[in-house]
Short mmCIF file of C-alpha atoms in Angstrom, two decimals:
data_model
loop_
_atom_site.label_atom_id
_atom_site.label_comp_id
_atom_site.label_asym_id
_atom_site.label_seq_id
_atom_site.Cartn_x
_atom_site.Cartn_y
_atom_site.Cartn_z
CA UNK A 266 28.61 0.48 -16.19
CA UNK A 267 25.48 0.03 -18.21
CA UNK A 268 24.92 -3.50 -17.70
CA UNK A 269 25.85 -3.10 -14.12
CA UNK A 270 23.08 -0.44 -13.73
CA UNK A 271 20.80 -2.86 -15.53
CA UNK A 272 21.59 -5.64 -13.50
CA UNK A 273 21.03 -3.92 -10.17
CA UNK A 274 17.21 -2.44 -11.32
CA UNK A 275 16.59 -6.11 -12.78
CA UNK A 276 17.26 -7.18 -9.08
CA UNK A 277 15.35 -4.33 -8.00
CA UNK A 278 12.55 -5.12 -9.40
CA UNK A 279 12.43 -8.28 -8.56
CA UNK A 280 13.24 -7.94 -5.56
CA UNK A 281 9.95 -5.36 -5.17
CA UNK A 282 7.37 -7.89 -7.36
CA UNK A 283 8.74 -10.59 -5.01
CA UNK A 284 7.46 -8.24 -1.77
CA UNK A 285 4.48 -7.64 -3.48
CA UNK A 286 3.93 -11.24 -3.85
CA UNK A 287 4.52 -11.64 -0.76
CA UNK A 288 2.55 -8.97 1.03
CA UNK A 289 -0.57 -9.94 -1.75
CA UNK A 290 -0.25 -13.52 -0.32
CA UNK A 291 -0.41 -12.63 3.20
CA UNK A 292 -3.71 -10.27 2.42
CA UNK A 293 -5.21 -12.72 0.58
CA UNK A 294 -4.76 -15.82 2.31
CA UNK A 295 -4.66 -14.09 5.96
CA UNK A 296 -7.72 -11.58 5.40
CA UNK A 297 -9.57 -13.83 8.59
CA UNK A 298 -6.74 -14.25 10.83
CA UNK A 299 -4.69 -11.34 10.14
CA UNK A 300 -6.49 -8.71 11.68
CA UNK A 301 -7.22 -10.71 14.94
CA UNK A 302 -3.80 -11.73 15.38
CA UNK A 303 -2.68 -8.44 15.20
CA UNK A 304 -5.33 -6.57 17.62
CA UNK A 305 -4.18 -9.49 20.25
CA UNK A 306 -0.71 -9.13 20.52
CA UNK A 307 -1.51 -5.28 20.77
CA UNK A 308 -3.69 -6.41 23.80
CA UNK A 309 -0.73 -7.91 25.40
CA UNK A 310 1.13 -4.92 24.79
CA UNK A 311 -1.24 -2.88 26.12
CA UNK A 312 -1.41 -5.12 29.38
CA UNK A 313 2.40 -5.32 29.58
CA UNK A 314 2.88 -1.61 29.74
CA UNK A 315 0.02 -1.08 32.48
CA UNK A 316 2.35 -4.23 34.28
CA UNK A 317 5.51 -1.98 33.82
CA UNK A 318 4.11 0.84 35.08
CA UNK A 319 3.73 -1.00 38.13
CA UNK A 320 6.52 -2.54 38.68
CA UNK A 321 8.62 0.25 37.02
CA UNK A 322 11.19 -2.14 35.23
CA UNK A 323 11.02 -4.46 32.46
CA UNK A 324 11.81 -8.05 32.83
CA UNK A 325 14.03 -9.83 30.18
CA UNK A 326 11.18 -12.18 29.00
CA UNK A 327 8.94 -8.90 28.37
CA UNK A 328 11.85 -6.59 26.67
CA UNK A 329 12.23 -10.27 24.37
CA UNK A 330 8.84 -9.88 23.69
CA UNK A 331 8.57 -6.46 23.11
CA UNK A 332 11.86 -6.35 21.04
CA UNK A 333 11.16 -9.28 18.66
CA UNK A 334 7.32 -7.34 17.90
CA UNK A 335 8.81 -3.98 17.60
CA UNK A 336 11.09 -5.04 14.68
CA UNK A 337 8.58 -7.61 13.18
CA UNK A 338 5.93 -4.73 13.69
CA UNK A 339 8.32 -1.91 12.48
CA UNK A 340 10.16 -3.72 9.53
CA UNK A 341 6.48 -4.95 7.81
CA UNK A 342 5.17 -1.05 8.28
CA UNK A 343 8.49 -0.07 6.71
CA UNK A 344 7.77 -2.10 3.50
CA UNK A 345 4.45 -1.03 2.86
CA UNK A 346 5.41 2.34 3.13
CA UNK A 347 8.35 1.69 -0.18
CA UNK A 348 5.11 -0.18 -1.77
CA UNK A 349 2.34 2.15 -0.81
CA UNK A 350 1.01 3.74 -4.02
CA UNK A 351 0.51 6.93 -1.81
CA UNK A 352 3.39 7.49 0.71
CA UNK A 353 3.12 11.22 0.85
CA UNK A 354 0.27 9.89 2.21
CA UNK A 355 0.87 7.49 3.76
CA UNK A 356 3.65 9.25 6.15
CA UNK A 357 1.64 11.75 7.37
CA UNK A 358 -1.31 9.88 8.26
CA UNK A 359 -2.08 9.07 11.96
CA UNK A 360 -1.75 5.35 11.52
CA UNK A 361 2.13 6.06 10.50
CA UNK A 362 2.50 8.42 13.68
CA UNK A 363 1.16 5.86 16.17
CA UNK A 364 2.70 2.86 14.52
CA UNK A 365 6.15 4.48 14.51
CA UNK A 366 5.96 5.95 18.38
CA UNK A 367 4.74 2.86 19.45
CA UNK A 368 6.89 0.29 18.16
CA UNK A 369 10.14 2.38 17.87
CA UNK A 370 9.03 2.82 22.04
CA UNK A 371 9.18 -0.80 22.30
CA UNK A 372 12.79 -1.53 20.75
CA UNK A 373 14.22 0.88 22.69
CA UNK A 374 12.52 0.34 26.11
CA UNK A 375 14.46 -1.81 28.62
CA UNK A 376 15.23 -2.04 32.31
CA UNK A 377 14.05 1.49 34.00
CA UNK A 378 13.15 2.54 30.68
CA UNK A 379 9.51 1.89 30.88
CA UNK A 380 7.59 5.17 30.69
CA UNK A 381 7.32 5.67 26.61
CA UNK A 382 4.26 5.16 24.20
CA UNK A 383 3.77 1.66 24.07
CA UNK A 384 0.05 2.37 25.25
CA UNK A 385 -0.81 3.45 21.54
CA UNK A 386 -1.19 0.37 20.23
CA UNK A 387 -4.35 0.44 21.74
CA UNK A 388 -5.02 2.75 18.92
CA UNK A 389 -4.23 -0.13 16.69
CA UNK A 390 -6.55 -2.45 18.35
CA UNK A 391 -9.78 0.23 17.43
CA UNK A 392 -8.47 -0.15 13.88
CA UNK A 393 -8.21 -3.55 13.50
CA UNK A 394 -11.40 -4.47 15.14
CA UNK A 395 -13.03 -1.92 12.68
CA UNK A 396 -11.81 -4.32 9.71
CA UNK A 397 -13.20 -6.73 11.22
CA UNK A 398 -16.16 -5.70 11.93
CA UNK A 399 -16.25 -4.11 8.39
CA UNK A 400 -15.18 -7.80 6.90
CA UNK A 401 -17.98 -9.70 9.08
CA UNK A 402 -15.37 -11.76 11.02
CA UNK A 403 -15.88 -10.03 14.55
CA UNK A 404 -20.13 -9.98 14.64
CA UNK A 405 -22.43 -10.92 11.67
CA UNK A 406 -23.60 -8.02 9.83
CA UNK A 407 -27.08 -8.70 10.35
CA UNK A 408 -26.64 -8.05 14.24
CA UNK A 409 -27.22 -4.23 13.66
CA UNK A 410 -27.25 -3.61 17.32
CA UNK A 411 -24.91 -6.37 18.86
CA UNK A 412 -22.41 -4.68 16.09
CA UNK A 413 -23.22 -1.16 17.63
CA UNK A 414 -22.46 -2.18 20.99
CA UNK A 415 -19.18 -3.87 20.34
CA UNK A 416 -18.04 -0.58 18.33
CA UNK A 417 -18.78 2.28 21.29
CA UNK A 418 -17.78 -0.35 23.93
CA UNK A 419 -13.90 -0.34 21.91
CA UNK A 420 -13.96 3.04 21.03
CA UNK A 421 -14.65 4.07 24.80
CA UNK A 422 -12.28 1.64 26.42
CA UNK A 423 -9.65 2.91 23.48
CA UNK A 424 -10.20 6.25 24.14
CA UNK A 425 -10.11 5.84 28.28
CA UNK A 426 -6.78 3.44 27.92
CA UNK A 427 -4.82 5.98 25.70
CA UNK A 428 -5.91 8.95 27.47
CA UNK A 429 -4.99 7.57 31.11
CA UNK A 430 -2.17 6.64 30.04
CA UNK A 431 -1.09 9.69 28.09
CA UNK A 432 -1.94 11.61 31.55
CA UNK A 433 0.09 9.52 33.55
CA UNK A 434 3.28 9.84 30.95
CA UNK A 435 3.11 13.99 30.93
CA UNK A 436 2.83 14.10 34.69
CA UNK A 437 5.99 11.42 35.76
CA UNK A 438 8.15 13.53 33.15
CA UNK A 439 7.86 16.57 35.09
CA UNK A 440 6.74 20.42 34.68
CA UNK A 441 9.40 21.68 31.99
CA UNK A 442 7.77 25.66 32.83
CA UNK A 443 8.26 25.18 37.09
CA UNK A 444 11.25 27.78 36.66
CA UNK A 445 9.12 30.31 34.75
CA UNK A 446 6.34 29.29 37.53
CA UNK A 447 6.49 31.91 40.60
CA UNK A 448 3.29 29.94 42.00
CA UNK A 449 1.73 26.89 40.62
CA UNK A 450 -1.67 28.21 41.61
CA UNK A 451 -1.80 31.09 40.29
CA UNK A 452 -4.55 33.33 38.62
CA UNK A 453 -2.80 33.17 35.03
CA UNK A 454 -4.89 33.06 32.30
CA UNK A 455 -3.91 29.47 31.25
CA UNK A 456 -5.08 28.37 35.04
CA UNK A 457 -8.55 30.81 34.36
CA UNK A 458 -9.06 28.76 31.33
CA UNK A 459 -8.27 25.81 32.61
CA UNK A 460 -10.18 26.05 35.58
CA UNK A 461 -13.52 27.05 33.03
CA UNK A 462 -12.84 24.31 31.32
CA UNK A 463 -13.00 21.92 33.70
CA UNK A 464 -16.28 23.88 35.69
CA UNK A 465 -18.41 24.14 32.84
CA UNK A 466 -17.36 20.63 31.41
CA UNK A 467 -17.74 18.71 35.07
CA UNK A 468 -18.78 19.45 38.48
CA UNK A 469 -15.57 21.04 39.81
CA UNK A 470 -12.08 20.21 40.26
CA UNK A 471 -12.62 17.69 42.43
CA UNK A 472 -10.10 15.56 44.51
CA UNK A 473 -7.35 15.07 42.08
CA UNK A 474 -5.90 17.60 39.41
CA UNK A 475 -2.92 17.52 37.46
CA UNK A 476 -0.18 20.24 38.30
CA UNK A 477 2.00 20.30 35.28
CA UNK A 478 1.56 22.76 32.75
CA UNK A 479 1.48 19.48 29.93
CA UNK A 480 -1.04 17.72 32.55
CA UNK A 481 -3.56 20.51 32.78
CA UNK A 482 -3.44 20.25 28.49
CA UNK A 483 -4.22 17.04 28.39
CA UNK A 484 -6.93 17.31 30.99
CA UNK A 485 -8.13 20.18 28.52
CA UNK A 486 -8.18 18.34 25.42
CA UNK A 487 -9.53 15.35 26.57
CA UNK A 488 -12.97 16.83 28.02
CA UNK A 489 -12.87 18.70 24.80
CA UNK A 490 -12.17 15.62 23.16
CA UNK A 491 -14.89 13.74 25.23
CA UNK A 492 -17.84 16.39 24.10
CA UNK A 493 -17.06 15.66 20.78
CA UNK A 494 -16.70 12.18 21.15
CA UNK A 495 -20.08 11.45 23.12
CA UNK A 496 -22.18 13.78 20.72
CA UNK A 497 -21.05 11.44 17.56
CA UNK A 498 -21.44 8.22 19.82
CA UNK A 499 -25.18 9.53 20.87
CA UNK A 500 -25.43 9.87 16.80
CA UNK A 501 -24.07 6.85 15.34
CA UNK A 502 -26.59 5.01 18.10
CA UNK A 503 -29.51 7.22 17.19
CA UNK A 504 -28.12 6.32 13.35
CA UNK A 505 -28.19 3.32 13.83
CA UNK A 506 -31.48 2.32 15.52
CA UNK A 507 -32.86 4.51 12.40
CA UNK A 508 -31.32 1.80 10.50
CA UNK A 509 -33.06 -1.31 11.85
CA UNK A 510 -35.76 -0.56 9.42
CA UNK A 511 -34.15 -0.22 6.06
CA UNK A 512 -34.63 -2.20 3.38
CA UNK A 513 -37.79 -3.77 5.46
CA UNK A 514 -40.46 -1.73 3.15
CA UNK A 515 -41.74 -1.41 0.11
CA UNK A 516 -41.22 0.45 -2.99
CA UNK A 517 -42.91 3.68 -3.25
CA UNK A 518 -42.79 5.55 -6.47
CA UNK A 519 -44.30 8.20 -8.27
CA UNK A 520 -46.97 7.26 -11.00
CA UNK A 521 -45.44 7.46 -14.13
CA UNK A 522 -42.24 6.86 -13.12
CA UNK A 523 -39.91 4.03 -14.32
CA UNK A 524 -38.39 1.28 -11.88
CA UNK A 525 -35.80 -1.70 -12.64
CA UNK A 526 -34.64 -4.05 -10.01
CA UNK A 527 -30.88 -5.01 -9.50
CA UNK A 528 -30.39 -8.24 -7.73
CA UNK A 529 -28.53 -11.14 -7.46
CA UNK A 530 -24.39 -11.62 -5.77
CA UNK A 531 -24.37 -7.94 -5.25
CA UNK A 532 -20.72 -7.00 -4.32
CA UNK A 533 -20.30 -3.12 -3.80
CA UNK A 534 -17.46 -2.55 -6.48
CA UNK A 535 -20.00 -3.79 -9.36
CA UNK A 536 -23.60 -2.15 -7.72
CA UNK A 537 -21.21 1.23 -7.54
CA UNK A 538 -20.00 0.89 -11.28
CA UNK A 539 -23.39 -0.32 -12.20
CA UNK A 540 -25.22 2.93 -10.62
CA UNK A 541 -22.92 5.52 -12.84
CA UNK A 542 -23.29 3.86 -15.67
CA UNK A 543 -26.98 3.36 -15.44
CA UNK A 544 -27.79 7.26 -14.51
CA UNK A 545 -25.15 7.68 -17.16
CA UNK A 546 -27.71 7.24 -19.90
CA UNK A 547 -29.84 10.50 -20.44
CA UNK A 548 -33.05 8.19 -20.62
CA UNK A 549 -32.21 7.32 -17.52
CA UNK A 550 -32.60 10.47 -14.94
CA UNK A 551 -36.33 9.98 -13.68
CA UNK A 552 -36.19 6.24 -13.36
CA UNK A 553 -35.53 4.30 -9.88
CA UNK A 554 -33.42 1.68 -9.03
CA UNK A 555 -34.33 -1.06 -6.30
CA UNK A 556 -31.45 -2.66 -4.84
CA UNK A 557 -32.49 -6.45 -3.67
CA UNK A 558 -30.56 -8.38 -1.79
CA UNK A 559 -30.89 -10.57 1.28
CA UNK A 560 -27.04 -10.40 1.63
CA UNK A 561 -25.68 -6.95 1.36
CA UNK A 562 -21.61 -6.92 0.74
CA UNK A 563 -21.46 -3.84 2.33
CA UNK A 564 -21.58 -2.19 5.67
CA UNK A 565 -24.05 0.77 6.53
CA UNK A 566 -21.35 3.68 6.82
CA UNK A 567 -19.70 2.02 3.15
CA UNK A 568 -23.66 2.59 2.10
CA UNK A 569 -24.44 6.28 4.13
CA UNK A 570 -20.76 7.37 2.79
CA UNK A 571 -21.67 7.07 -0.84
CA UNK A 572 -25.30 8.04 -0.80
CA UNK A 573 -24.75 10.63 1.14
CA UNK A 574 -22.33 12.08 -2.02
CA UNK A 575 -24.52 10.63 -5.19
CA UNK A 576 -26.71 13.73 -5.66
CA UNK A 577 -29.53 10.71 -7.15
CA UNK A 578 -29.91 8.95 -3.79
CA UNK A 579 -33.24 9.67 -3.79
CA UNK A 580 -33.84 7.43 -6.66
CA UNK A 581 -31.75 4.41 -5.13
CA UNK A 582 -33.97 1.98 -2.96
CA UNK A 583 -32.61 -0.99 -0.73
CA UNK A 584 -35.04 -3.90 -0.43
CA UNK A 585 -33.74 -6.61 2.18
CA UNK A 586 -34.93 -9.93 0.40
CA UNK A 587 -34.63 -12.48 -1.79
CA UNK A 588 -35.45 -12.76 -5.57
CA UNK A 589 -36.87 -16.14 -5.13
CA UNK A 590 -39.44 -15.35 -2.70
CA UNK A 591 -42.43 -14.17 -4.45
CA UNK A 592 -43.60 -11.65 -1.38
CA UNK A 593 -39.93 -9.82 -1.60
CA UNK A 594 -40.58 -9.79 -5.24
CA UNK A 595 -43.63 -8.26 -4.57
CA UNK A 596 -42.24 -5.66 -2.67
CA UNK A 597 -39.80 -4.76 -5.22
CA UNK A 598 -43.36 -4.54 -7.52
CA UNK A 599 -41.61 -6.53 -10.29
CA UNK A 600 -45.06 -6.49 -11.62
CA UNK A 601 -44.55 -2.90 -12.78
CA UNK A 602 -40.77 -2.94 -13.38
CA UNK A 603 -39.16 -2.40 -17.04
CA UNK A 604 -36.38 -4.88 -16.54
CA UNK A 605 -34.69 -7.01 -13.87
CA UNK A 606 -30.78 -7.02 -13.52
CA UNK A 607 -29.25 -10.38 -12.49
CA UNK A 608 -25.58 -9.70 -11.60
CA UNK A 609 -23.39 -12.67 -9.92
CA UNK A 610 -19.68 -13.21 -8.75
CA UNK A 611 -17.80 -14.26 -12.01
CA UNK A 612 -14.96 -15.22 -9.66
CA UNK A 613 -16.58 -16.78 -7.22
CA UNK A 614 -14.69 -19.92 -5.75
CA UNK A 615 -17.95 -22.64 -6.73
CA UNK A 616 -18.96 -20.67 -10.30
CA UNK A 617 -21.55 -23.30 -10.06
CA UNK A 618 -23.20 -22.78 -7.15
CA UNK A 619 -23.23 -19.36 -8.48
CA UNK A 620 -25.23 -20.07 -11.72
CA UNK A 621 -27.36 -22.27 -9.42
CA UNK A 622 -28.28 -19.42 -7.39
CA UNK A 623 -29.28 -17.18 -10.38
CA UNK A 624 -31.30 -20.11 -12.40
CA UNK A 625 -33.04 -20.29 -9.04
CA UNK A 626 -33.35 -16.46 -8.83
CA UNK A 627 -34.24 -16.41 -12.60
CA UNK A 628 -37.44 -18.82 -12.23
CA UNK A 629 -38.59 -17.29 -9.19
CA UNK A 630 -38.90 -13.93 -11.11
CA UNK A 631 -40.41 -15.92 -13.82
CA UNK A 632 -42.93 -17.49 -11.83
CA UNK A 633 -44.10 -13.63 -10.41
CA UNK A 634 -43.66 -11.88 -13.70
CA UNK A 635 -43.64 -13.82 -16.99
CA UNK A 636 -42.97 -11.17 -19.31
CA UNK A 637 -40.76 -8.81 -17.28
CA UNK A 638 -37.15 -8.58 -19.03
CA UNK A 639 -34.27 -9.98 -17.60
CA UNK A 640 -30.82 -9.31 -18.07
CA UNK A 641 -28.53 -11.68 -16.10
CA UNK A 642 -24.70 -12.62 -16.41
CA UNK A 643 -23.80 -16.06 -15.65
CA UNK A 644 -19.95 -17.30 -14.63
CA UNK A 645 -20.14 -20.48 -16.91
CA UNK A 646 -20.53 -21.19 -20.54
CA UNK A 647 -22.00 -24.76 -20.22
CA UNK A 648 -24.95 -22.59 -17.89
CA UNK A 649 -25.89 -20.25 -21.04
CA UNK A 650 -28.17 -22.19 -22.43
CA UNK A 651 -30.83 -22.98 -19.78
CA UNK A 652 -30.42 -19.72 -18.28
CA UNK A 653 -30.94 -17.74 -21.10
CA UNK A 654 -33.98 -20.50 -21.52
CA UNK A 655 -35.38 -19.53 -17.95
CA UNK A 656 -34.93 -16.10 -19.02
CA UNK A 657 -37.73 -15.57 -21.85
CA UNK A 658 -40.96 -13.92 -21.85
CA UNK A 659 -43.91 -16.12 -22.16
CA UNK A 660 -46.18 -14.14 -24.56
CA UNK A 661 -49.58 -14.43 -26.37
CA UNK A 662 -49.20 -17.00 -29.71
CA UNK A 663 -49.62 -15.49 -33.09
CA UNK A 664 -50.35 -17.26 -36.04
CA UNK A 665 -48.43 -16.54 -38.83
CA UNK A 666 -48.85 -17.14 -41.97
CA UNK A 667 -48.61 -19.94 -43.77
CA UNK A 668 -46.40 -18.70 -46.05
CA UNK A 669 -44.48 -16.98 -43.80
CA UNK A 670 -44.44 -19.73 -41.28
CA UNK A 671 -40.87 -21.18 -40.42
CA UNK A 672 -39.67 -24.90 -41.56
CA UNK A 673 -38.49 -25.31 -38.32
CA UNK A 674 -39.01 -24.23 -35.02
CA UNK A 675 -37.28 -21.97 -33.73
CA UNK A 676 -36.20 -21.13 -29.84
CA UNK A 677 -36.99 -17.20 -29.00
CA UNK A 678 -33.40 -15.86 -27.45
CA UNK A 679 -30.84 -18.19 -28.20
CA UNK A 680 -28.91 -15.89 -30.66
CA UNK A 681 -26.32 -17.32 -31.51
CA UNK A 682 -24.59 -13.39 -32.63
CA UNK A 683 -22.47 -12.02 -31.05
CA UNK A 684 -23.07 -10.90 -27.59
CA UNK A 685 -22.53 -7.22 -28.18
CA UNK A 686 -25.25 -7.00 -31.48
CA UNK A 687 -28.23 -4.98 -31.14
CA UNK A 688 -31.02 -7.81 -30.34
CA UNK A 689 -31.03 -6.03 -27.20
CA UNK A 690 -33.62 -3.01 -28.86
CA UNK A 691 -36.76 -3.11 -31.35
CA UNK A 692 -39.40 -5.60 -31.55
CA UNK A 693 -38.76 -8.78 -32.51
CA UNK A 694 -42.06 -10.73 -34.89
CA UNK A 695 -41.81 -13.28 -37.01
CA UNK A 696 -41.05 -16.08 -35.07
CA UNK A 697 -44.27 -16.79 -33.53
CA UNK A 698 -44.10 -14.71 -30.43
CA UNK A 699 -45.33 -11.29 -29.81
CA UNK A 700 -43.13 -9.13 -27.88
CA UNK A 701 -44.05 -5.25 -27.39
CA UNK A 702 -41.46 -4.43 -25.16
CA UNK A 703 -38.29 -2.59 -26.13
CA UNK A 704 -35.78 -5.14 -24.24
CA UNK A 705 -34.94 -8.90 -24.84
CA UNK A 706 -34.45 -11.08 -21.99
CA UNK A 707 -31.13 -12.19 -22.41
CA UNK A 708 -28.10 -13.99 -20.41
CA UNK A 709 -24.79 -13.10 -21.01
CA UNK A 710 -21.37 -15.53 -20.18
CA UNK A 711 -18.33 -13.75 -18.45
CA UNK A 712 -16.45 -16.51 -20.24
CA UNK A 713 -17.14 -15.28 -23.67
CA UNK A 714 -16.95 -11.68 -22.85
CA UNK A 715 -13.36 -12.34 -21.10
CA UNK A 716 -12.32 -13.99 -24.05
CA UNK A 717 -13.41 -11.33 -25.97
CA UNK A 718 -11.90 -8.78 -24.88
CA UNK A 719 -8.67 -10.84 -24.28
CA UNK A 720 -8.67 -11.55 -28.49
CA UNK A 721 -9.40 -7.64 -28.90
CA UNK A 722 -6.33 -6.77 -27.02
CA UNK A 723 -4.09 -9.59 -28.68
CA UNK A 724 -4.87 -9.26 -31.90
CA UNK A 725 -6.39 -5.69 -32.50
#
């Protein structure tokens, strides 16, 4: 019985890594396509179910249709809620409710059975076209406004679509309270409230009002709905305008205060982790941190969202440029800074296009500031060397001693130590240069610091 019981988990758990590998595929390869896929077929659902309702049956091409993306739809949302690392979760969130109304709707509608709620996939069209927009594929993220426009003009036609269509499904289905009704016009309180509602909100009643107890609700909930709705729509647009500026100034500071500069591939995983660790260090509380980037990896509610929880967002500053043109760079006042961080992709897809970009940044930060520190990490070992040349401080010559002078010349930076030593602190005389900072340029190779960590866990 043991070895049975072991042989069935062993082809459990197969079976689950082999759906992982799967569904990890699918995200990984179909990021692009994926999400636009999807938010088209629920477009011809959408349009299929206003057709229905029109000609109040449903054709045996559109119940194929409909029955072939129901179970697709229904049987991939099934597995990701066994693999979800959350499906408490993940069950009671609204994306779960919609999915499963919608597509179990759409197995079992057929024939005369064509009033059901099919119409919230439009739901699922506002969420995938907010991945895309998030992932860049829909508008360029640059296009601040174009981006804005696209957004409220889906939300609104979303939010019209599902409500229409949620008014016309309560009122075919009938008043289940007309035998408790003695007169459907009535001065009950539910009509008084109704009837303020729907005064104070709008003009009147106007020509058309629903009857049904469920119809009057929804008429209720969606002009309270609407308020809501058009007071966060009138402040994402006034939000957003306000953003058409950022990162177009300058760096402002206190005198006295401290400034570094954090450029390079910016993605928003290692800026995040970067920020904690850096207002980690006591030493580190008063001092600022400009953000420069002529690419941000991020979108400006990802950005909003986390400053508006980092109680030292005061001391973050975005700078829209690049940190090979010398008037960005001026903007940033790497003059004045106490060190320039060079981060890059270490996975990138072309690792060397990536260490060409950051030689490039490196000597146009050189070129502005020749004694600034810089701290960069490259993806390639064979790029090490000329990086961490690019890198050094060009300082005043001493002249040693005679005595003291060295029998060969030696090349300030390339340590050949290990990369976690201390040449990172004191000063450093003796071999011809004088420094009188506190940091070392220096590059460091993912490479090495992979394998580094890779021999730690192996052998240690």
């Amino acid at each position: 019985v043991a070895d049975t019981m072991g042989v069935s988990a062993g082809y459990y758990l197969l079976l689950r890594r082999t759906i992982l590998r799967v569904l990890s595929t699918e995200e990984k390869a179909g990021a692009v396509w994926n999400p636009p896929l999807r938010a088209g077929l629920s477009v011809c659902i959408c349009v299929l179910y206003v057709v229905n309702t029109y000609r109040e049956r449903i054709g045996f091409w559109i119940h194929a249709f409909q029955l072939v993306f129901g179970v697709a739809g229904l049987t991939r949302h099934l597995l990701r809620f066994i693999l979800s690392d959350t499906p408490v979760e993940f069950a009671f969130s609204v994306e779960n409710t919609v999915e499963c109304l919608s597509l179990t709707s759409l197995i079992w509608a057929r024939g005369r059975v064509w009033l059901n709620f099919a119409f919230l996939q439009a739901y699922v069209i506002l969420l995938r076209v907010t991945e895309m927009d998030r992932m860049g594929v829909l508008i360029q993220k640059n296009a601040t406004v174009a981006r804005l426009v696209t957004r409220l003009t889906v939300q609104t036609s979303v939010f019209v679509f599902i409500v229409a269509c949620g008014l016309q499904l309560f009122e075919l289905l009938g008043d289940i309270f007309d035998p408790f009704k003695d007169n459907a016009f009535s001065w009950s309180w539910f009509n008084a409230f109704y009837f303020t509602v729907i005064t104070i909100f709008t003009v009147g009643y106007g020509d058309f009002a629903p009857f049904s107890l469920l119809g009057r609700m929804t008429a209720v909930a969606t002009i309270l709905s609407s308020a809501v709705f058009v007071s966060r729509a009138v402040s994402r647009a006034i939000d957003t305008v306000s953003r058409l500026t950022r990162g177009r100034g300058s760096l402002a500071k206190p005198s006295g205060i401290d400034h570094v500069i954090v450029t390079g591939n910016l993605r928003w995983p290692y800026l995040k982790h970067f920020v904690q660790e850096f207002f980690a260090e006591a030493n580190n509380s008063e001092s600022r941190i400009v953000v420069l980037t002529d690419n941000p990896r991020w979108s400006d509610d990802e950005w909003d969202n986390y400053m508006s929880f980092n109680p030292l967002f005061k001391q973050i500053v975005f700078i829209e440029g690049c940190p090979s043109i010398a008037g960005d760079l001026r903007r940033a006042q790497v003059a004045t800074a106490s060190c320039v961080f060079i981060l890059c992709n270490p996975h990138h897809p072309d690792p060397y296009l990536e260490d060409s970009n950051l030689l490039r940044y490196v000597l146009g930060i050189r070129a502005c500031n020749s004694s600034v520190p810089i701290l960069s990490i490259c993806a390639l070992k064979e790029s090490l060397l000329q990086i961490n040349l690019a890198c050094q401080e060009s300082y005043a010559w001493e002249q040693p001693d005679e005595e003291t002078m060295p029998s060969t010349r030696i090349l300030d930076g390339l340590d050949r130590s290990n990369i976690f030593d201390d040449n990172f602190g004191g000063d450093r005389r003796g071999d011809g240069f004088a420094h009188s900072g506190k940091i070392s340029s220096h590059a460091l190779c993912m490479q090495d610091i992979e394998a580094s960590l890779m021999a730690e866990n192996s052998f240690c």
